[in-house]
Coordinates of C-alpha atoms and ligand atoms in Angstrom, one line a residue:
X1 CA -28.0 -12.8 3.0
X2 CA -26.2 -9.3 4.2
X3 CA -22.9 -10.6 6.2
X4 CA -22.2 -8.9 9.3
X5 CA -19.5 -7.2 10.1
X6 CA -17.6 -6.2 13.4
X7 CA -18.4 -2.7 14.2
X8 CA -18.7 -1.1 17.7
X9 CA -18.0 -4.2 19.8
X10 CA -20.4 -6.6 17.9
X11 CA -21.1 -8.3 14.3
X12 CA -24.2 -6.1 12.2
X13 CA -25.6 -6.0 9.5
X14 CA -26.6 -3.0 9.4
X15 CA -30.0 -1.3 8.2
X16 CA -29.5 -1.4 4.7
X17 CA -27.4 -3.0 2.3
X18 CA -25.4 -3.6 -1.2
X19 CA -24.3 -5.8 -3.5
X20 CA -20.4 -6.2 -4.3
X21 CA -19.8 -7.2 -7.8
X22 CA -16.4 -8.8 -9.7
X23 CA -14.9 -6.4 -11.6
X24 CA -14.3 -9.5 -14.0
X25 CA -17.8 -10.7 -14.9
X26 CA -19.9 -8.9 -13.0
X27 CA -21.3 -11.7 -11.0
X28 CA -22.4 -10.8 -7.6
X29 CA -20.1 -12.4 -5.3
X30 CA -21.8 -10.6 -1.8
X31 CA -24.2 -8.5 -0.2
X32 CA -22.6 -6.1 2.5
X33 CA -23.7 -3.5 4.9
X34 CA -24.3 0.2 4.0
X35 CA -22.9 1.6 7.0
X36 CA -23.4 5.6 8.3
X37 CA -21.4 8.3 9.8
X38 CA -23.2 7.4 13.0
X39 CA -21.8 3.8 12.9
X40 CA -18.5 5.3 12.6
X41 CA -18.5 7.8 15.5
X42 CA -20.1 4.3 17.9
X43 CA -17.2 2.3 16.6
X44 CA -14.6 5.4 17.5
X45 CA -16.2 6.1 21.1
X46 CA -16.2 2.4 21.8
X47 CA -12.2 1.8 20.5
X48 CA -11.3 4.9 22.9
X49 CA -13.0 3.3 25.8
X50 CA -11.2 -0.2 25.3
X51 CA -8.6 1.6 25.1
X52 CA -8.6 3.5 28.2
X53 CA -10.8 0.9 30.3
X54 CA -9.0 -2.3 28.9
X55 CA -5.4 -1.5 27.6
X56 CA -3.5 -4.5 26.4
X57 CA -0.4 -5.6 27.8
X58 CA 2.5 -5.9 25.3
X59 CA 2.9 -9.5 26.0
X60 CA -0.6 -9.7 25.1
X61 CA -0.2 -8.0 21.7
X62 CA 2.4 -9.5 20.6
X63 CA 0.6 -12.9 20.9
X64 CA -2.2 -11.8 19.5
X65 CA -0.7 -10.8 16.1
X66 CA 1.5 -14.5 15.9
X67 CA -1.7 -16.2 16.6
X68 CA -3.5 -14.4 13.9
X69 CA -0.3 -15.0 11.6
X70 CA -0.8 -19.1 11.9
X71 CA -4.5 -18.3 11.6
X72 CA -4.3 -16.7 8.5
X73 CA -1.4 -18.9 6.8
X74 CA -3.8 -22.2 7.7
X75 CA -6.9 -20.3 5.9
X76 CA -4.6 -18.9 2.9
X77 CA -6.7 -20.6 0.2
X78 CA -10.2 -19.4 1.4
X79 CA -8.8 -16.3 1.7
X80 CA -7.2 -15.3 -1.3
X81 CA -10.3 -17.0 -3.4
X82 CA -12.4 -13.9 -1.9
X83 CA -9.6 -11.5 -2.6
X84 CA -9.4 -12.2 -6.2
X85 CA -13.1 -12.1 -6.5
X86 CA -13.5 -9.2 -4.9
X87 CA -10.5 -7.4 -6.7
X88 CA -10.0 -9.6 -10.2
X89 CA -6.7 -10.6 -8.7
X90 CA -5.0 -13.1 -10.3
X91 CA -5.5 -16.3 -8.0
X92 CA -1.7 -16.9 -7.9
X93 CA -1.3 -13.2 -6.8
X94 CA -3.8 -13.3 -4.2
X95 CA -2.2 -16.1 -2.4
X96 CA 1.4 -14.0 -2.4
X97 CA -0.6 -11.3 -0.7
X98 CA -1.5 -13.6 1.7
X99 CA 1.5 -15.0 2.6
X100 CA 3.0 -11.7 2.7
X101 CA 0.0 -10.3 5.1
X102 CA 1.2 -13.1 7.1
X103 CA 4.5 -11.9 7.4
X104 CA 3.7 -8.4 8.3
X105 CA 1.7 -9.5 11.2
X106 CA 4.8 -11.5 12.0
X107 CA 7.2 -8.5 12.0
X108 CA 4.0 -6.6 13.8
X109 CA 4.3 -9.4 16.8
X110 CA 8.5 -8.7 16.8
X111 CA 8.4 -5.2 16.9
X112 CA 5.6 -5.1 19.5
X113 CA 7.9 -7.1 21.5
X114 CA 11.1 -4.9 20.8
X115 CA 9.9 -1.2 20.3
X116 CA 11.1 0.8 23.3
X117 CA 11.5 4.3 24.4
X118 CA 15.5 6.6 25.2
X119 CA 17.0 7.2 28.1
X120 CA 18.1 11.1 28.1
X121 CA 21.7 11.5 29.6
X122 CA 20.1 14.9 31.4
X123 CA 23.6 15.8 33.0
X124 CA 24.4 16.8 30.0
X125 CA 23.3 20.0 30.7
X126 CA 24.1 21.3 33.8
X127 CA 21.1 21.7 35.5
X128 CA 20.2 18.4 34.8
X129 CA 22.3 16.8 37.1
X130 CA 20.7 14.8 39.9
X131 CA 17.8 14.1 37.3
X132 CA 17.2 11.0 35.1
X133 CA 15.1 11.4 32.3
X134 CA 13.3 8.8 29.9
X135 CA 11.4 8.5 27.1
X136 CA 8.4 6.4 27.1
X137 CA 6.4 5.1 23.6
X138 CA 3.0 5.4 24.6
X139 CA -0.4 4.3 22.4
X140 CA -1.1 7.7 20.3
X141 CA -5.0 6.9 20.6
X142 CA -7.5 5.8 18.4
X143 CA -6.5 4.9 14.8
X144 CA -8.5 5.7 11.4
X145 CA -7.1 3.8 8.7
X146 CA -8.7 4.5 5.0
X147 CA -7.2 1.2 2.9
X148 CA -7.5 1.2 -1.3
X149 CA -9.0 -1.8 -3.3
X150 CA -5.6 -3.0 -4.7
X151 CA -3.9 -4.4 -1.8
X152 CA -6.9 -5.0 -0.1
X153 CA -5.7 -7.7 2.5
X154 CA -1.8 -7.0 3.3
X155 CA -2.1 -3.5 3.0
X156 CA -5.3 -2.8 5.9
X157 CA -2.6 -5.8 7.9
X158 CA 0.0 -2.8 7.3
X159 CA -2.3 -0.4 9.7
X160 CA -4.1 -3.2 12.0
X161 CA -0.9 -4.8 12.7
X162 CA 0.9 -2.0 13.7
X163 CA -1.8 -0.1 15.2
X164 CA -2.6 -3.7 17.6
X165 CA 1.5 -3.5 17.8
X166 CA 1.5 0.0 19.6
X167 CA -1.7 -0.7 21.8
X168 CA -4.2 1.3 19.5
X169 CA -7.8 0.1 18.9
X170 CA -8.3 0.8 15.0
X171 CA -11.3 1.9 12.4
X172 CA -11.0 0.6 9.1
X173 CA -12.4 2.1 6.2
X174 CA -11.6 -0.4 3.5
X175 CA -12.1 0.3 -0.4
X176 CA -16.1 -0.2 -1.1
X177 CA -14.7 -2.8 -4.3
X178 CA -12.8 -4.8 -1.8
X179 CA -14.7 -5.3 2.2
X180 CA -14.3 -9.0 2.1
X181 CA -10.5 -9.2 2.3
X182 CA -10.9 -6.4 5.5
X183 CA -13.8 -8.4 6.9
X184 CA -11.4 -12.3 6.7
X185 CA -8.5 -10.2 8.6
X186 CA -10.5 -8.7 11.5
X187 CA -12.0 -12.7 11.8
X188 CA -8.2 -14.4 12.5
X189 CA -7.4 -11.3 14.7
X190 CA -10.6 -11.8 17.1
X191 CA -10.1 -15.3 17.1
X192 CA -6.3 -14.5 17.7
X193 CA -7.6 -13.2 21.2
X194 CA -8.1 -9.1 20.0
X195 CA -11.2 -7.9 22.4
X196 CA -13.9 -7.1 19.6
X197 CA -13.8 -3.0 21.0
X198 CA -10.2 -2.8 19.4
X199 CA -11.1 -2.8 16.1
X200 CA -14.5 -2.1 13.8
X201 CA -14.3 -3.0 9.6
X202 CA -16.8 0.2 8.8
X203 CA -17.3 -0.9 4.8
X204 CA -19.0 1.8 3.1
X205 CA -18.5 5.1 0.3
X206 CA -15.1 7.4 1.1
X207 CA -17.8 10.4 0.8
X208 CA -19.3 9.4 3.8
X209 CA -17.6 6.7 6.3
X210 CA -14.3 7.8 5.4
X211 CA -15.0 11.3 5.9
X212 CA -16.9 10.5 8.9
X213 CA -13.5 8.8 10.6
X214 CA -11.4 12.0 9.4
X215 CA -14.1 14.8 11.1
X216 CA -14.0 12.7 14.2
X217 CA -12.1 14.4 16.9
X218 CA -11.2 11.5 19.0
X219 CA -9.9 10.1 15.8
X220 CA -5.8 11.1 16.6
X221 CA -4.1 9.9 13.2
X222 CA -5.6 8.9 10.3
X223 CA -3.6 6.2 8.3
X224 CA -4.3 6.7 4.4
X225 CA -3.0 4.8 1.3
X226 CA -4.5 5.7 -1.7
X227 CA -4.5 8.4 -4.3
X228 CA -2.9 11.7 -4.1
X229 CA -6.0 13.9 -4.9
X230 CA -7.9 12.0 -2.2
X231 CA -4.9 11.7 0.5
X232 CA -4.1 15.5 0.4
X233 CA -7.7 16.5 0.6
X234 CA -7.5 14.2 3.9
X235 CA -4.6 16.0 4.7
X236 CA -5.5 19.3 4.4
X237 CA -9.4 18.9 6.2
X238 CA -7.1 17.5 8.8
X239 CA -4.7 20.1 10.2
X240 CA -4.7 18.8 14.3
X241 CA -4.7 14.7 13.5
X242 CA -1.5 13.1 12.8
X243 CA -2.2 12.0 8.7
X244 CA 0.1 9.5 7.5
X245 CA -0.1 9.6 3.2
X246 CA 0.9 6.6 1.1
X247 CA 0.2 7.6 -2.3
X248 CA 1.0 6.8 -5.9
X249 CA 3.8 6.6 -8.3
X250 CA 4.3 6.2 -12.1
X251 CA 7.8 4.7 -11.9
X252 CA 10.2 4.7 -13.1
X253 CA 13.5 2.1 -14.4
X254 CA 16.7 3.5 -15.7
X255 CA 18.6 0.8 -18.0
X256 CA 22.2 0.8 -18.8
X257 CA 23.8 -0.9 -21.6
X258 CA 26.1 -2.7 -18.9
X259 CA 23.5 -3.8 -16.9
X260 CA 21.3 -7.2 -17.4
X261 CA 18.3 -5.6 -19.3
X262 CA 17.7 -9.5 -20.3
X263 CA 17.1 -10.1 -16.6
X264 CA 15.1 -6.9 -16.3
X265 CA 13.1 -7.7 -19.2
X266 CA 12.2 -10.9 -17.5
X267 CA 11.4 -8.9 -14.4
X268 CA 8.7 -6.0 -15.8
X269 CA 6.8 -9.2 -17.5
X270 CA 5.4 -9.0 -13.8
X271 CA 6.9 -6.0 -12.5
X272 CA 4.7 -3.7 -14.7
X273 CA 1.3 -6.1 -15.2
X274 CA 1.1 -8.1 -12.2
X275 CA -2.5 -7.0 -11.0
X276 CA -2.9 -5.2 -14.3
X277 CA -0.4 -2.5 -12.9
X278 CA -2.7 -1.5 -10.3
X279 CA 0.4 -1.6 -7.4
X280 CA 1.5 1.8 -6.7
X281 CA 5.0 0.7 -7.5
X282 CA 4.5 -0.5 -10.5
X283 CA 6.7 0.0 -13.5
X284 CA 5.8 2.5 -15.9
X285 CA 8.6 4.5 -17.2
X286 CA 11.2 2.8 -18.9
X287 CA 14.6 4.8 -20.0
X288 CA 16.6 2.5 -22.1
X289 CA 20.1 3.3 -23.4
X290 CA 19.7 3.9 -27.2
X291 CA 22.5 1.0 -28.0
X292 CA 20.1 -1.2 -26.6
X293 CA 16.6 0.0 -27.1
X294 CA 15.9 -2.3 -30.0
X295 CA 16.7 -5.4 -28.5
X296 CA 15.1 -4.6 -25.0
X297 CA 12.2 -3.9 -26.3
X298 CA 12.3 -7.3 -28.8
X299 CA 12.5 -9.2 -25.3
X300 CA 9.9 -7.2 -23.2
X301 CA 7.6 -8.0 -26.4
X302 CA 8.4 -11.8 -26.3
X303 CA 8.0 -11.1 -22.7
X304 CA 4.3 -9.6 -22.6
X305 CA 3.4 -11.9 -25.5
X306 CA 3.7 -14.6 -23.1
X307 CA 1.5 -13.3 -20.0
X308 CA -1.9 -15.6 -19.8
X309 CA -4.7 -12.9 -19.9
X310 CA -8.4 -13.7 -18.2
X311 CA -10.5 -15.1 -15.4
X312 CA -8.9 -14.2 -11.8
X313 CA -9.4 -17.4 -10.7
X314 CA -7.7 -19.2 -13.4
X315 CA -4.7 -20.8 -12.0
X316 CA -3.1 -19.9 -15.0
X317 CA -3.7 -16.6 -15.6
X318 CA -1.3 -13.5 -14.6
X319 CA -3.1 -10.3 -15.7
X320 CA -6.8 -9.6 -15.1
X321 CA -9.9 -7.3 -15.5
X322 CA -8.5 -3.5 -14.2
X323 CA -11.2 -2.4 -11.0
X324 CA -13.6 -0.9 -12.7
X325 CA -15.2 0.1 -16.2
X326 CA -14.1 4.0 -15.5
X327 CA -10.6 2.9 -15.1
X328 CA -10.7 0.7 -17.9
X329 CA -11.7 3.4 -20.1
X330 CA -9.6 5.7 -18.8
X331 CA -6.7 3.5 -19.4
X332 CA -7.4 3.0 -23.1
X333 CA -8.0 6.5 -23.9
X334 CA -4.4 6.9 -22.3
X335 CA -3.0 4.4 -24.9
X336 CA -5.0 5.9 -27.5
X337 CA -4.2 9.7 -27.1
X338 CA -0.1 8.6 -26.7
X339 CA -0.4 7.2 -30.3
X340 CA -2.0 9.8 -31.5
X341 CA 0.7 11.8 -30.5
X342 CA 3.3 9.5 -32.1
X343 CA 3.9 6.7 -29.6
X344 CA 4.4 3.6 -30.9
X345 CA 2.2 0.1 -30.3
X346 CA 4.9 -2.6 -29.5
X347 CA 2.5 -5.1 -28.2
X348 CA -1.2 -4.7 -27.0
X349 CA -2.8 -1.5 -27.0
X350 CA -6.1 -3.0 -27.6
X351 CA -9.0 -4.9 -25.8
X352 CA -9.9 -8.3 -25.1
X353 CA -13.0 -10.0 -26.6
X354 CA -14.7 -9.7 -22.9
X355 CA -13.3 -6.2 -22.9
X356 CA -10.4 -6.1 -21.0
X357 CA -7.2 -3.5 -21.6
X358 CA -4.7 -6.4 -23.4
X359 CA -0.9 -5.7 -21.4
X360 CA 0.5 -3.4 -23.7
X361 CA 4.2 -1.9 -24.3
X362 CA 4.8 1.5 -25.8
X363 CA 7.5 3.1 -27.3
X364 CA 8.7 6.9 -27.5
X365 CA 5.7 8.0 -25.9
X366 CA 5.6 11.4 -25.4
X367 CA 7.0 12.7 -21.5
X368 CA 4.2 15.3 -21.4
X369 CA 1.4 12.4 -22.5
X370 CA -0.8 10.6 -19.6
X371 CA 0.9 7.7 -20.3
X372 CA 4.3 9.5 -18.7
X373 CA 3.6 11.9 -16.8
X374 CA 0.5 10.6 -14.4
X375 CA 0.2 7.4 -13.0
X376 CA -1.3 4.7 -15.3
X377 CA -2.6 2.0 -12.5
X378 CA -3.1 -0.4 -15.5
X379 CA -1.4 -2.7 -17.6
X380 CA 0.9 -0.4 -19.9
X381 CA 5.0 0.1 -19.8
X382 CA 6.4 3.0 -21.6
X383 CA 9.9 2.5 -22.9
X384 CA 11.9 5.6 -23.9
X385 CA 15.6 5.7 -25.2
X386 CA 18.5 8.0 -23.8
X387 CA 22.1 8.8 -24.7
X388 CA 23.5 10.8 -22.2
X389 CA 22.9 9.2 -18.1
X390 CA 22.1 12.8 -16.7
X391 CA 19.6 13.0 -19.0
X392 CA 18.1 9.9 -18.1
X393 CA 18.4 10.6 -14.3
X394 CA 16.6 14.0 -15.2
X395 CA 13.9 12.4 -17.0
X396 CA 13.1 10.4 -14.0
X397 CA 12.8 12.9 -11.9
X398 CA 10.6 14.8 -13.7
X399 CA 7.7 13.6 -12.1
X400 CA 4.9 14.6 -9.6
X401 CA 5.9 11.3 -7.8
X402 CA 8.5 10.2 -5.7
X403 CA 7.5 6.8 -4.4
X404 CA 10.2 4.5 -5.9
X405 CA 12.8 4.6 -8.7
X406 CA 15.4 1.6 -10.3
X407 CA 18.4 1.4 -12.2
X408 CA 19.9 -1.4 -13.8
X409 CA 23.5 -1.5 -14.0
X410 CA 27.1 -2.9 -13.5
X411 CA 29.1 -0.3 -12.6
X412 CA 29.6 0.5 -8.8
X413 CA 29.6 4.2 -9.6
X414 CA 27.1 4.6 -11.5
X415 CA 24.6 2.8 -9.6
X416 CA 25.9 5.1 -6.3
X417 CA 25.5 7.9 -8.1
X418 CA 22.2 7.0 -9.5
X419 CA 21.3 6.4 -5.5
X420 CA 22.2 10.0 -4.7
X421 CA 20.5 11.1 -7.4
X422 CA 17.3 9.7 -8.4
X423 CA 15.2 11.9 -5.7
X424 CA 12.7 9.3 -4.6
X425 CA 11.7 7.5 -1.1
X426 CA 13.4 4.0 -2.5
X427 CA 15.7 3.4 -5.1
X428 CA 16.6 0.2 -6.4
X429 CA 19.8 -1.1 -7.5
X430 CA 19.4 -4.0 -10.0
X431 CA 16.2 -4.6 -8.9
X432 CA 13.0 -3.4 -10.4
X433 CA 10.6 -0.3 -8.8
X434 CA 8.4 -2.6 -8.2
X435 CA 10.2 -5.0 -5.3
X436 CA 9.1 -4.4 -1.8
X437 CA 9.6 -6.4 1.3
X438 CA 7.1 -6.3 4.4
X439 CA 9.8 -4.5 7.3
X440 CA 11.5 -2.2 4.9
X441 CA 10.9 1.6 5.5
X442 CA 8.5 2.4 2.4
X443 CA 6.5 5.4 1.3
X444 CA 7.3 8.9 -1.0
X445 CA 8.0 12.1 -1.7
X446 CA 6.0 15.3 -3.3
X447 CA 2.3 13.4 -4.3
X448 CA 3.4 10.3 -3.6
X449 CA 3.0 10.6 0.3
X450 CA 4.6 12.2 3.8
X451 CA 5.3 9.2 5.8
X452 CA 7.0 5.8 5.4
X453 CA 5.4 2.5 6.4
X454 CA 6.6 -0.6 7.5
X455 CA 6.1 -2.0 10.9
X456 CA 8.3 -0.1 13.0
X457 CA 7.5 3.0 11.3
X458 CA 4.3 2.9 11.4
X459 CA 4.5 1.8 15.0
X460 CA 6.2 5.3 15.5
X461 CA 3.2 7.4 13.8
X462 CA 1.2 5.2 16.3
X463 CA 2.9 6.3 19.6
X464 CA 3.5 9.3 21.5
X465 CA 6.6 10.3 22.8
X466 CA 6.1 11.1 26.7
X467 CA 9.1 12.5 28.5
X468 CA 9.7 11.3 31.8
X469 CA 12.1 13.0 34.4
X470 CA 12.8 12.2 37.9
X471 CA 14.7 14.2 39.9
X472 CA 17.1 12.2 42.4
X473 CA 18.2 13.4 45.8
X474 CA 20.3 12.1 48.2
X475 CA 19.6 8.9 50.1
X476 CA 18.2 8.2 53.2
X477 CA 21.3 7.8 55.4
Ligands
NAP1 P1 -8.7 6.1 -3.7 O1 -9.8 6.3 -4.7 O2 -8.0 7.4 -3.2 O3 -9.4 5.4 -2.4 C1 -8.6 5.0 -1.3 C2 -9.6 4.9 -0.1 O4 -10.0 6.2 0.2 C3 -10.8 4.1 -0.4 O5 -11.2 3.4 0.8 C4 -11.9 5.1 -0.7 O6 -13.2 4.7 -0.5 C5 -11.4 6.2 0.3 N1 -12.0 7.5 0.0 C6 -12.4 8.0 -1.2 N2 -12.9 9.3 -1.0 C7 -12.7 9.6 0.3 C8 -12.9 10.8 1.0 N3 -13.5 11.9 0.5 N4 -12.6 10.8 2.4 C9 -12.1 9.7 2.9 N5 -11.8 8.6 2.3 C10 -12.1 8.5 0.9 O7 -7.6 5.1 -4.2 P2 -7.8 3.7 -4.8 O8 -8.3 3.9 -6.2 O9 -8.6 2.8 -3.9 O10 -6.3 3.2 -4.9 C11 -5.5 3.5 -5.9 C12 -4.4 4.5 -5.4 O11 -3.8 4.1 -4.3 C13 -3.3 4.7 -6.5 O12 -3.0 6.0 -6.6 C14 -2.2 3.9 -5.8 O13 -0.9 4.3 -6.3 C15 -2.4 4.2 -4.4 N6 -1.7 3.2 -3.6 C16 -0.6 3.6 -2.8 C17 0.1 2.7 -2.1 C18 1.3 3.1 -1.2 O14 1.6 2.4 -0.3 N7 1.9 4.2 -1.5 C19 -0.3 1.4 -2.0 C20 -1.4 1.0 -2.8 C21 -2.1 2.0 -3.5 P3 -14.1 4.2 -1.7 O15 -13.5 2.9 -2.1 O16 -15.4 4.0 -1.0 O17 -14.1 5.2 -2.7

């Protein structure tokens, strides 16, 4: 049976429909709605009237979102048993994104509570004395947010929440792999109290629904996280809507002989093929220092040896089908053209008996080879040796990207200087690319994106500033 979902104000199902498949085994696991570019422009005109007939009250918001954080918490198992059918997430994975979707509509309900406008000392200039002028944060309009398949729950919470936060009604286009995730969210939020106008879940292909929410006019920002050819295309069909761009990243980790490269050996075991690399922050490029290389590598290899390869919803396994056969292909060839040009197999490199790309570590793989200089988005770590620190500060800033960079060291100076230096959005001292917390400012530079995100961030790109001044004359007697 075709499951509805909410678009325009009520549940559908649509007039056709298809099947959604695990990436794992193939199995079909639903049967969604094929929506059209009509069904997006009804869900837009009805989120614009909600808006403007039916505005929340912040109070109202802000409830909303903590109710929907218990809501989802209590339904966490259910939950994150579709996500990792849906995206061949490990199950243990799954349920972190849960938890942390749960957070983010917690900092969502705090900010909505907090966020607040300036007050403009207006006798600073001359002619503004006897005026007061303010600043009010006002709801931008409606918001289109295009989501991708790998964070399929926390990161659409990461555009509802904020969106619900700054009294916007919200479109979601969510990844045509992963609609169920999308489709659990919008359930808690109605049931949290959110009028069914203020948000529709339009599953359906990027060509067309996603296309259809960045043509619409009454459309005012479109919210993207995905890749860079994709966002920037957005971007540029775009010019008059505010676009926000979150993007990808191949990055990288700079390790020092005096830092704990034990400790961040442990670390990329997940760091680099949690999800089978598929995060946008996960860690690709290693640069080792040479006195070390050898015996880093020796304990990422015991390391990767150890990570429990197979079925998503195996409780014990950690790394997982990649989306989709393309990628998987893609992925290998990548392997296979850097050994071709000299890169050496540490661990992996090859496939599993049902197919899968086996977690793999490379060594001296060439800068200029896919493996380095693109993102991967699978389950391979390239480890490179340097000498001199410039060089390996230089190295990882050769890049396209600029989401997030690491270093792992114990001098004070270094580490500053490496936070000066490495020209990224984030960079992490000690800790791998990889970590990210829910209410920290996050998102890139050059292909990796043009906005951060983050709760109150995000609650900026959401608002308009509106300028208010009074002018104050003399009172009445
Ligand atoms: P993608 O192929 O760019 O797809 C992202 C979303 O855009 C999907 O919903 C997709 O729909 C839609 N889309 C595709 N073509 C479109 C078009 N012409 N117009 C409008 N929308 C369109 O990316 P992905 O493969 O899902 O995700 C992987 C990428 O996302 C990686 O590069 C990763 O680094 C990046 N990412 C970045 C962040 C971050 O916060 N910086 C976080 C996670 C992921 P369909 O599914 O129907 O194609």
């Amino acid at each position: 049976m075709t499951i509805e979902y909410p678009v325009a104000g009520r549940w559908t199902s649509g007039e056709s429909s298809r099947e959604v498949r695990s990436p794992f085994d193939d199995a079909v696991i639903a049967q969604i709605p094929s929506f059209s570019a009509a069904d997006v422009d009804a869900a837009v005109e009805v989120a614009q009237t909600a808006m403007r007939q039916a505005p929340l009250a912040t109070h109202e918001r802000a409830a909303i979102l903590d109710r929907a954080a218990v809501l989802l918490a209590e339904r966490l198992e259910d939950i994150a048993a579709d996500l990792a059918r849906e995206a061949a997430k490990p199950i243990k994975q799954a349920r972190v994104e849960v938890q942390r979707a749960v957070s983010t509509l917690q900092f969502c309900a705090a900010e909505a509570r907090t966020f607040a406008g300036d007050l403009i000392p207006m006798d600073a200039a001359a002619a503004g004395v006897d005026h007061l002028g303010f600043v009010l944060r006002v709801p931008i309009g409606v918001v289109g947010a295009i989501t991708p398949f790998n964070f399929p729950l926390n990161l659409v919470a990461h555009k509802i929440g904020p969106a619900i936060a700054a009294g916007c009604a919200v479109v979601n286009k969510p990844a045509s792999q992963t609609p169920l995730s999308a489709l659990a969210l919008a359930k808690v939020l109605f049931e949290a109290g959110l009028p069914m106008e203020y948000l529709s879940v339009v599953p359906g292909p990027g060509s067309v629904i996603g296309d259809a929410l960045v043509r619409n006019d009454d459309v005012e920002v479109i919210s993207f996280t995905g890749s860079p050819e994709v966002g920037w295309s957005i971007r540029a069909s775009a010019p008059r809507k505010r676009v926000g761009l979150e993007l990808g990243n191949n990055s990288p980790l700079i390790i020092r002989a005096d830092g704990d490269w034990r400790g961040a050996a442990t670390a990329v075991r997940l760091a680099g093929f949690a999800h089978a690399g598929q995060s946008c922050i996960s860690t690709q490029r290693i640069l080792v220092e040479e006195s070390i290389k050898d015996d880093f590598v020796a304990a990422l290899v015991e390391q990767v040896g150890s990570l429990v390869v197979g079925d998503p919803l195996d409780e014990a396994t950690e790394v997982s089908a990649l989306i989709d056969r393309s990628n998987t292909d893609r992925v290998k060839s990548w392997i296979d053209a850097a050994v071709d040009g000299g890169a050496t197999v540490a661990i992996g490199g090859e496939m599993t008996a049902e197919g899968h790309v086996r977690p793999t570590v490379l060594v001296d793989a060439d800068p200029a080879d896919d493996v380095c200089a693109n993102e991967v988005f699978g389950p391979v770590v390239v480890v490179r040796g340097f000498t001199r620190f410039q060089d390996a500060l230089a190295e990882a800033n050769d890049t396209r990207y600029g989401l997030q960079a690491a270093i792992f060291t114990s001098d004070i100076n270094t580490a500053l200087h490496a936070a000066r230096n490495l020209d990224f959005g984030g960079v992490l001292i000690n800790e791998v690319p990889t970590w990210r917390a829910d209410h920290m400012p996050y998102g890139g530079l050059r292909d990796s994106g043009n906005t951060r995100e983050g709760p109150a961030w995000a609650i900026h790109e959401m608002t308009e500033e509106r300028l208010v001044v009074i002018k104050v004359g003399p009172p009445q007697d």
